[in-house]
PDB file of C-alpha atoms in Angstrom:
ATOM      1  CA  MET A   1       3.793  75.336  88.206  1.00  0.00           C
ATOM      2  CA  SER A   2       7.199  73.240  89.441  1.00  0.00           C
ATOM      3  CA  HIS A   3       8.611  69.769  88.590  1.00  0.00           C
ATOM      4  CA  LEU A   4       9.634  68.631  92.422  1.00  0.00           C
ATOM      5  CA  ALA A   5      11.548  65.568  93.731  1.00  0.00           C
ATOM      6  CA  LEU A   6      10.244  64.468  96.721  1.00  0.00           C
ATOM      7  CA  LEU A   7      12.942  62.645  98.563  1.00  0.00           C
ATOM      8  CA  TYR A   8      12.629  60.701 101.728  1.00  0.00           C
ATOM      9  CA  MET A   9      14.849  58.173 103.778  1.00  0.00           C
ATOM     10  CA  GLY A  10      12.801  55.929 106.622  1.00  0.00           C
ATOM     11  CA  CYS A  11      12.451  52.328 108.364  1.00  0.00           C
ATOM     12  CA  GLU A  12       9.419  51.962 109.278  1.00  0.00           C
ATOM     13  CA  GLY A  13       7.257  53.748 106.398  1.00  0.00           C
ATOM     14  CA  GLN A  14       6.152  56.768 108.773  1.00  0.00           C
ATOM     15  CA  THR A  15       8.414  59.233 106.655  1.00  0.00           C
ATOM     16  CA  ARG A  16       7.084  57.795 103.446  1.00  0.00           C
ATOM     17  CA  LYS A  17       3.765  58.710 104.761  1.00  0.00           C
ATOM     18  CA  ILE A  18       3.958  62.169 105.662  1.00  0.00           C
ATOM     19  CA  THR A  19       6.457  62.450 102.137  1.00  0.00           C
ATOM     20  CA  GLU A  20       3.326  61.258 100.336  1.00  0.00           C
ATOM     21  CA  ARG A  21       1.001  63.519 102.393  1.00  0.00           C
ATOM     22  CA  ILE A  22       2.825  66.346 101.518  1.00  0.00           C
ATOM     23  CA  ASP A  23       3.223  65.143  97.548  1.00  0.00           C
ATOM     24  CA  TYR A  24      -0.664  65.024  97.860  1.00  0.00           C
ATOM     25  CA  CYS A  25      -1.169  68.706  98.884  1.00  0.00           C
ATOM     26  CA  LEU A  26       1.558  69.730  96.262  1.00  0.00           C
ATOM     27  CA  THR A  27      -0.071  67.966  93.592  1.00  0.00           C
ATOM     28  CA  GLN A  28      -3.622  69.563  94.520  1.00  0.00           C
ATOM     29  CA  SER A  29      -1.779  72.922  93.914  1.00  0.00           C
ATOM     30  CA  GLY A  30      -0.841  71.684  90.469  1.00  0.00           C
ATOM     31  CA  HIS A  31       2.654  70.781  90.685  1.00  0.00           C
ATOM     32  CA  ASP A  32       3.938  68.004  89.136  1.00  0.00           C
ATOM     33  CA  THR A  33       5.760  65.557  91.590  1.00  0.00           C
ATOM     34  CA  VAL A  34       7.973  62.286  92.068  1.00  0.00           C
ATOM     35  CA  VAL A  35       8.287  60.542  95.251  1.00  0.00           C
ATOM     36  CA  ILE A  36      11.535  58.247  95.894  1.00  0.00           C
ATOM     37  CA  SER A  37      13.022  56.655  98.229  1.00  0.00           C
ATOM     38  CA  ILE A  38      16.847  57.429  98.497  1.00  0.00           C
ATOM     39  CA  ALA A  39      17.354  54.080  99.307  1.00  0.00           C
ATOM     40  CA  GLU A  40      15.787  53.270  95.728  1.00  0.00           C
ATOM     41  CA  LEU A  41      17.984  55.976  94.059  1.00  0.00           C
ATOM     42  CA  LYS A  42      20.136  54.816  91.301  1.00  0.00           C
ATOM     43  CA  ASP A  43      23.972  55.951  90.341  1.00  0.00           C
ATOM     44  CA  ASP A  44      22.986  58.105  87.425  1.00  0.00           C
ATOM     45  CA  PHE A  45      20.478  60.104  89.634  1.00  0.00           C
ATOM     46  CA  SER A  46      20.164  64.002  89.030  1.00  0.00           C
ATOM     47  CA  LEU A  47      18.387  66.681  90.279  1.00  0.00           C
ATOM     48  CA  GLU A  48      19.031  69.270  87.066  1.00  0.00           C
ATOM     49  CA  SER A  49      15.700  68.241  85.705  1.00  0.00           C
ATOM     50  CA  PHE A  50      13.996  69.203  88.918  1.00  0.00           C
ATOM     51  CA  ASP A  51      12.643  72.701  89.876  1.00  0.00           C
ATOM     52  CA  GLY A  52      12.679  72.313  93.602  1.00  0.00           C
ATOM     53  CA  VAL A  53      13.519  69.419  96.268  1.00  0.00           C
ATOM     54  CA  ILE A  54      11.985  68.272  99.234  1.00  0.00           C
ATOM     55  CA  LEU A  55      14.167  65.541 101.439  1.00  0.00           C
ATOM     56  CA  GLY A  56      12.801  63.905 104.276  1.00  0.00           C
ATOM     57  CA  SER A  57      14.589  61.687 106.860  1.00  0.00           C
ATOM     58  CA  SER A  58      13.414  59.829 110.532  1.00  0.00           C
ATOM     59  CA  ILE A  59      16.176  59.281 112.977  1.00  0.00           C
ATOM     60  CA  ARG A  60      16.599  55.959 115.247  1.00  0.00           C
ATOM     61  CA  TYR A  61      19.052  56.161 118.101  1.00  0.00           C
ATOM     62  CA  GLY A  62      19.523  59.831 117.720  1.00  0.00           C
ATOM     63  CA  LYS A  63      21.113  59.937 114.551  1.00  0.00           C
ATOM     64  CA  HIS A  64      19.294  60.791 110.922  1.00  0.00           C
ATOM     65  CA  HIS A  65      20.047  57.775 108.575  1.00  0.00           C
ATOM     66  CA  ARG A  66      23.203  57.675 106.945  1.00  0.00           C
ATOM     67  CA  GLU A  67      21.963  57.214 103.808  1.00  0.00           C
ATOM     68  CA  CYS A  68      20.631  61.048 104.153  1.00  0.00           C
ATOM     69  CA  TYR A  69      23.916  62.092 105.077  1.00  0.00           C
ATOM     70  CA  GLN A  70      25.556  60.558 101.729  1.00  0.00           C
ATOM     71  CA  PHE A  71      22.800  61.793  99.609  1.00  0.00           C
ATOM     72  CA  ILE A  72      23.206  65.606 100.941  1.00  0.00           C
ATOM     73  CA  GLU A  73      27.449  65.063 100.493  1.00  0.00           C
ATOM     74  CA  LYS A  74      26.676  64.011  96.984  1.00  0.00           C
ATOM     75  CA  TYR A  75      24.396  66.145  95.815  1.00  0.00           C
ATOM     76  CA  SER A  76      25.104  69.425  97.432  1.00  0.00           C
ATOM     77  CA  ASP A  77      26.225  71.294  94.731  1.00  0.00           C
ATOM     78  CA  GLN A  78      22.475  70.842  92.805  1.00  0.00           C
ATOM     79  CA  LEU A  79      20.367  71.184  95.887  1.00  0.00           C
ATOM     80  CA  SER A  80      22.300  74.869  96.496  1.00  0.00           C
ATOM     81  CA  THR A  81      21.220  75.761  93.151  1.00  0.00           C
ATOM     82  CA  ILE A  82      17.307  75.223  93.303  1.00  0.00           C
ATOM     83  CA  PRO A  83      14.597  75.659  96.127  1.00  0.00           C
ATOM     84  CA  SER A  84      15.260  72.708  98.485  1.00  0.00           C
ATOM     85  CA  TYR A  85      13.867  72.151 102.013  1.00  0.00           C
ATOM     86  CA  PHE A  86      13.832  69.792 104.707  1.00  0.00           C
ATOM     87  CA  PHE A  87      11.982  68.057 107.382  1.00  0.00           C
ATOM     88  CA  SER A  88      13.057  65.662 110.148  1.00  0.00           C
ATOM     89  CA  VAL A  89      10.483  62.975 111.708  1.00  0.00           C
ATOM     90  CA  ASN A  90      11.490  61.997 115.164  1.00  0.00           C
ATOM     91  CA  LEU A  91       9.420  60.928 118.467  1.00  0.00           C
ATOM     92  CA  THR A  92      10.736  63.594 120.399  1.00  0.00           C
ATOM     93  CA  ALA A  93       8.678  66.126 118.216  1.00  0.00           C
ATOM     94  CA  ARG A  94       5.640  64.619 120.096  1.00  0.00           C
ATOM     95  CA  LYS A  95       6.340  66.765 122.922  1.00  0.00           C
ATOM     96  CA  PRO A  96       5.257  70.350 122.004  1.00  0.00           C
ATOM     97  CA  GLU A  97       8.331  72.460 122.804  1.00  0.00           C
ATOM     98  CA  ARG A  98      10.224  70.038 120.824  1.00  0.00           C
ATOM     99  CA  ARG A  99       8.428  70.451 117.502  1.00  0.00           C
ATOM    100  CA  ASP A 100       9.853  74.313 116.893  1.00  0.00           C
ATOM    101  CA  PRO A 101      13.042  73.301 114.427  1.00  0.00           C
ATOM    102  CA  HIS A 102      14.877  75.578 116.957  1.00  0.00           C
ATOM    103  CA  ASN A 103      14.181  73.378 119.885  1.00  0.00           C
ATOM    104  CA  ASN A 104      14.776  70.218 118.386  1.00  0.00           C
ATOM    105  CA  ARG A 105      18.531  69.296 119.027  1.00  0.00           C
ATOM    106  CA  TYR A 106      18.659  66.571 116.758  1.00  0.00           C
ATOM    107  CA  LEU A 107      17.560  68.706 114.036  1.00  0.00           C
ATOM    108  CA  GLN A 108      19.980  71.545 114.951  1.00  0.00           C
ATOM    109  CA  LYS A 109      22.832  69.244 115.134  1.00  0.00           C
ATOM    110  CA  PHE A 110      22.124  67.521 111.647  1.00  0.00           C
ATOM    111  CA  LEU A 111      22.052  70.995 110.186  1.00  0.00           C
ATOM    112  CA  LYS A 112      25.522  72.080 111.650  1.00  0.00           C
ATOM    113  CA  GLN A 113      26.715  68.864 110.417  1.00  0.00           C
ATOM    114  CA  ILE A 114      25.754  68.886 106.667  1.00  0.00           C
ATOM    115  CA  SER A 115      27.065  71.247 103.785  1.00  0.00           C
ATOM    116  CA  TRP A 116      23.517  71.734 102.770  1.00  0.00           C
ATOM    117  CA  THR A 117      21.339  74.765 104.071  1.00  0.00           C
ATOM    118  CA  PRO A 118      17.722  74.106 102.978  1.00  0.00           C
ATOM    119  CA  ASP A 119      15.606  77.126 102.166  1.00  0.00           C
ATOM    120  CA  ARG A 120      13.004  75.995 104.853  1.00  0.00           C
ATOM    121  CA  VAL A 121      13.020  73.230 107.900  1.00  0.00           C
ATOM    122  CA  GLU A 122      10.371  71.679 109.717  1.00  0.00           C
ATOM    123  CA  VAL A 123      10.027  68.430 112.327  1.00  0.00           C
ATOM    124  CA  PHE A 124       7.219  66.695 112.698  1.00  0.00           C
ATOM    125  CA  ALA A 125       6.456  63.912 115.571  1.00  0.00           C
ATOM    126  CA  GLY A 126       7.047  60.188 113.755  1.00  0.00           C
ATOM    127  CA  ALA A 127       5.027  56.742 114.756  1.00  0.00           C
ATOM    128  CA  LEU A 128       5.770  54.661 117.705  1.00  0.00           C
ATOM    129  CA  LEU A 129       5.442  51.049 115.871  1.00  0.00           C
ATOM    130  CA  TYR A 130       6.315  48.556 118.445  1.00  0.00           C
ATOM    131  CA  THR A 131       4.690  45.460 116.612  1.00  0.00           C
ATOM    132  CA  GLN A 132       7.093  46.386 113.628  1.00  0.00           C
ATOM    133  CA  TYR A 133      10.106  46.494 115.584  1.00  0.00           C
ATOM    134  CA  HIS A 134      12.829  43.833 115.920  1.00  0.00           C
ATOM    135  CA  TRP A 135      13.410  42.565 119.271  1.00  0.00           C
ATOM    136  CA  VAL A 136      15.885  44.449 119.899  1.00  0.00           C
ATOM    137  CA  ASP A 137      14.839  47.466 118.627  1.00  0.00           C
ATOM    138  CA  LYS A 138      11.595  47.047 120.686  1.00  0.00           C
ATOM    139  CA  GLN A 139      13.249  46.133 124.199  1.00  0.00           C
ATOM    140  CA  MET A 140      15.750  49.472 123.220  1.00  0.00           C
ATOM    141  CA  ILE A 141      12.600  52.109 122.324  1.00  0.00           C
ATOM    142  CA  ARG A 142      10.882  50.916 125.406  1.00  0.00           C
ATOM    143  CA  LEU A 143      13.624  51.642 127.501  1.00  0.00           C
ATOM    144  CA  ILE A 144      13.730  55.168 125.800  1.00  0.00           C
ATOM    145  CA  MET A 145      10.250  55.939 126.248  1.00  0.00           C
ATOM    146  CA  LYS A 146       9.769  54.541 130.097  1.00  0.00           C
ATOM    147  CA  LEU A 147      12.811  57.157 130.322  1.00  0.00           C
ATOM    148  CA  THR A 148      11.243  60.033 128.452  1.00  0.00           C
ATOM    149  CA  GLY A 149       7.532  59.469 129.672  1.00  0.00           C
ATOM    150  CA  GLY A 150       6.215  57.844 126.528  1.00  0.00           C
ATOM    151  CA  PRO A 151       4.046  54.691 125.324  1.00  0.00           C
ATOM    152  CA  THR A 152       5.601  51.330 126.994  1.00  0.00           C
ATOM    153  CA  ASP A 153       2.947  49.090 125.956  1.00  0.00           C
ATOM    154  CA  ILE A 154       4.704  46.932 123.107  1.00  0.00           C
ATOM    155  CA  THR A 155       1.633  45.664 121.783  1.00  0.00           C
ATOM    156  CA  GLN A 156       0.266  48.940 120.931  1.00  0.00           C
ATOM    157  CA  ASN A 157       1.104  51.195 118.425  1.00  0.00           C
ATOM    158  CA  THR A 158       0.771  55.232 118.476  1.00  0.00           C
ATOM    159  CA  GLU A 159       0.593  57.821 115.681  1.00  0.00           C
ATOM    160  CA  PHE A 160       2.213  61.138 116.948  1.00  0.00           C
ATOM    161  CA  THR A 161       2.109  62.606 113.604  1.00  0.00           C
ATOM    162  CA  ASP A 162       0.251  65.754 113.537  1.00  0.00           C
ATOM    163  CA  TRP A 163      -1.170  65.920 110.048  1.00  0.00           C
ATOM    164  CA  ARG A 164      -2.308  69.614 110.262  1.00  0.00           C
ATOM    165  CA  ARG A 165       1.470  70.741 110.509  1.00  0.00           C
ATOM    166  CA  VAL A 166       2.252  68.502 107.437  1.00  0.00           C
ATOM    167  CA  LYS A 167      -0.331  70.178 105.759  1.00  0.00           C
ATOM    168  CA  ALA A 168       0.543  73.643 107.118  1.00  0.00           C
ATOM    169  CA  PHE A 169       4.331  72.774 105.657  1.00  0.00           C
ATOM    170  CA  ALA A 170       2.900  71.647 102.430  1.00  0.00           C
ATOM    171  CA  GLU A 171       0.883  75.234 101.957  1.00  0.00           C
ATOM    172  CA  GLN A 172       4.131  76.817 103.010  1.00  0.00           C
ATOM    173  CA  LEU A 173       6.149  74.926 100.156  1.00  0.00           C
ATOM    174  CA  ASN A 174       3.578  75.791  97.615  1.00  0.00           C
ATOM    175  CA  GLN A 175       3.618  79.294  98.487  1.00  0.00           C
ATOM    176  CA  ASP A 176       7.496  79.924  98.501  1.00  0.00           C
ATOM    177  CA  LEU A 177       7.783  77.886  95.016  1.00  0.00           C
ATOM    178  CA  GLN A 178       5.377  80.180  93.327  1.00  0.00           C
ATOM    179  CA  ARG A 179       7.029  82.853  93.935  1.00  0.00           C
ATOM    180  CA  VAL A 180       9.700  83.529  90.772  1.00  0.00           C
ATOM    181  CA  SER A 181      12.374  85.514  92.437  1.00  0.00           C
ATOM    182  CA  ARG A 182      15.007  83.577  93.832  1.00  0.00           C
ATOM    183  CA  PRO A 183      15.983  86.183  96.502  1.00  0.00           C
ATOM    184  CA  VAL A 184      12.931  84.949  98.598  1.00  0.00           C
ATOM    185  CA  ALA A 185      14.505  81.795  98.898  1.00  0.00           C
ATOM    186  CA  THR A 186      17.936  83.279  99.529  1.00  0.00           C
ATOM    187  CA  TYR A 187      16.194  84.784 102.545  1.00  0.00           C
ATOM    188  CA  GLY A 188      15.130  81.612 103.585  1.00  0.00           C
ATOM    189  CA  LYS A 189      18.609  80.214 103.920  1.00  0.00           C
ATOM    190  CA  GLN A 190      19.696  83.284 105.630  1.00  0.00           C
ATOM    191  CA  SER A 191      17.181  82.450 108.110  1.00  0.00           C
ATOM    192  CA  VAL A 192      18.396  78.931 109.008  1.00  0.00           C
ATOM    193  CA  GLU A 193      22.004  80.402 108.981  1.00  0.00           C
ATOM    194  CA  HIS A 194      21.423  83.058 111.713  1.00  0.00           C
ATOM    195  CA  GLY A 195      19.009  81.349 113.768  1.00  0.00           C
ATOM    196  CA  SER A 196      15.741  83.675 112.986  1.00  0.00           C
ATOM    197  CA  ALA A 197      12.220  82.296 112.559  1.00  0.00           C
ATOM    198  CA  MET A 198      12.089  78.942 110.301  1.00  0.00           C
ATOM    199  CA  ASN A 199       8.935  77.462 111.400  1.00  0.00           C
ATOM    200  CA  VAL A 200       6.126  77.274 109.305  1.00  0.00           C
ATOM    201  CA  PHE A 201       3.388  78.786 111.913  1.00  0.00           C
TER     202      PHE A 201
END
């Protein structure tokens, strides 16, 4: 089986939670995994010892984390040599039509801005954690929710993550990684580039 790096960048812990669920599914399938926050990576970190990498990032105010962009810029050459995957975590994906990677504008914008083409991408709805936000963030996010029809009670937290989708994504990654021929991964990259089906269903 594969030796995999599962890397994530988030704020309140939902992206880490999703990463850990993917990790659980992959280890159950026999893969050897390491889960690391991008923010905790050391300067001498390398992907050379890994057979594949899964990278996840949440967004805040319409943008994926700066650290995620910096990681991709630094390791783009290494990412291109092994099976590599990306998932985005955002509240827009709480709406069914925005769960499709093709219809999630945040993900599409992100893919156009980076120098890496993942073999497979996915989008997951995150969590609305009012009780964990700083006052300014709480008010801003509440306003965004009011404008977009989301929950506005700042005393309540809401988890939108569909864990069945997370499991399905992990299962698809396992299938991808069990294929020994690299052309399958290349096909995945072409799928992203040319806009054909990227979803895991």
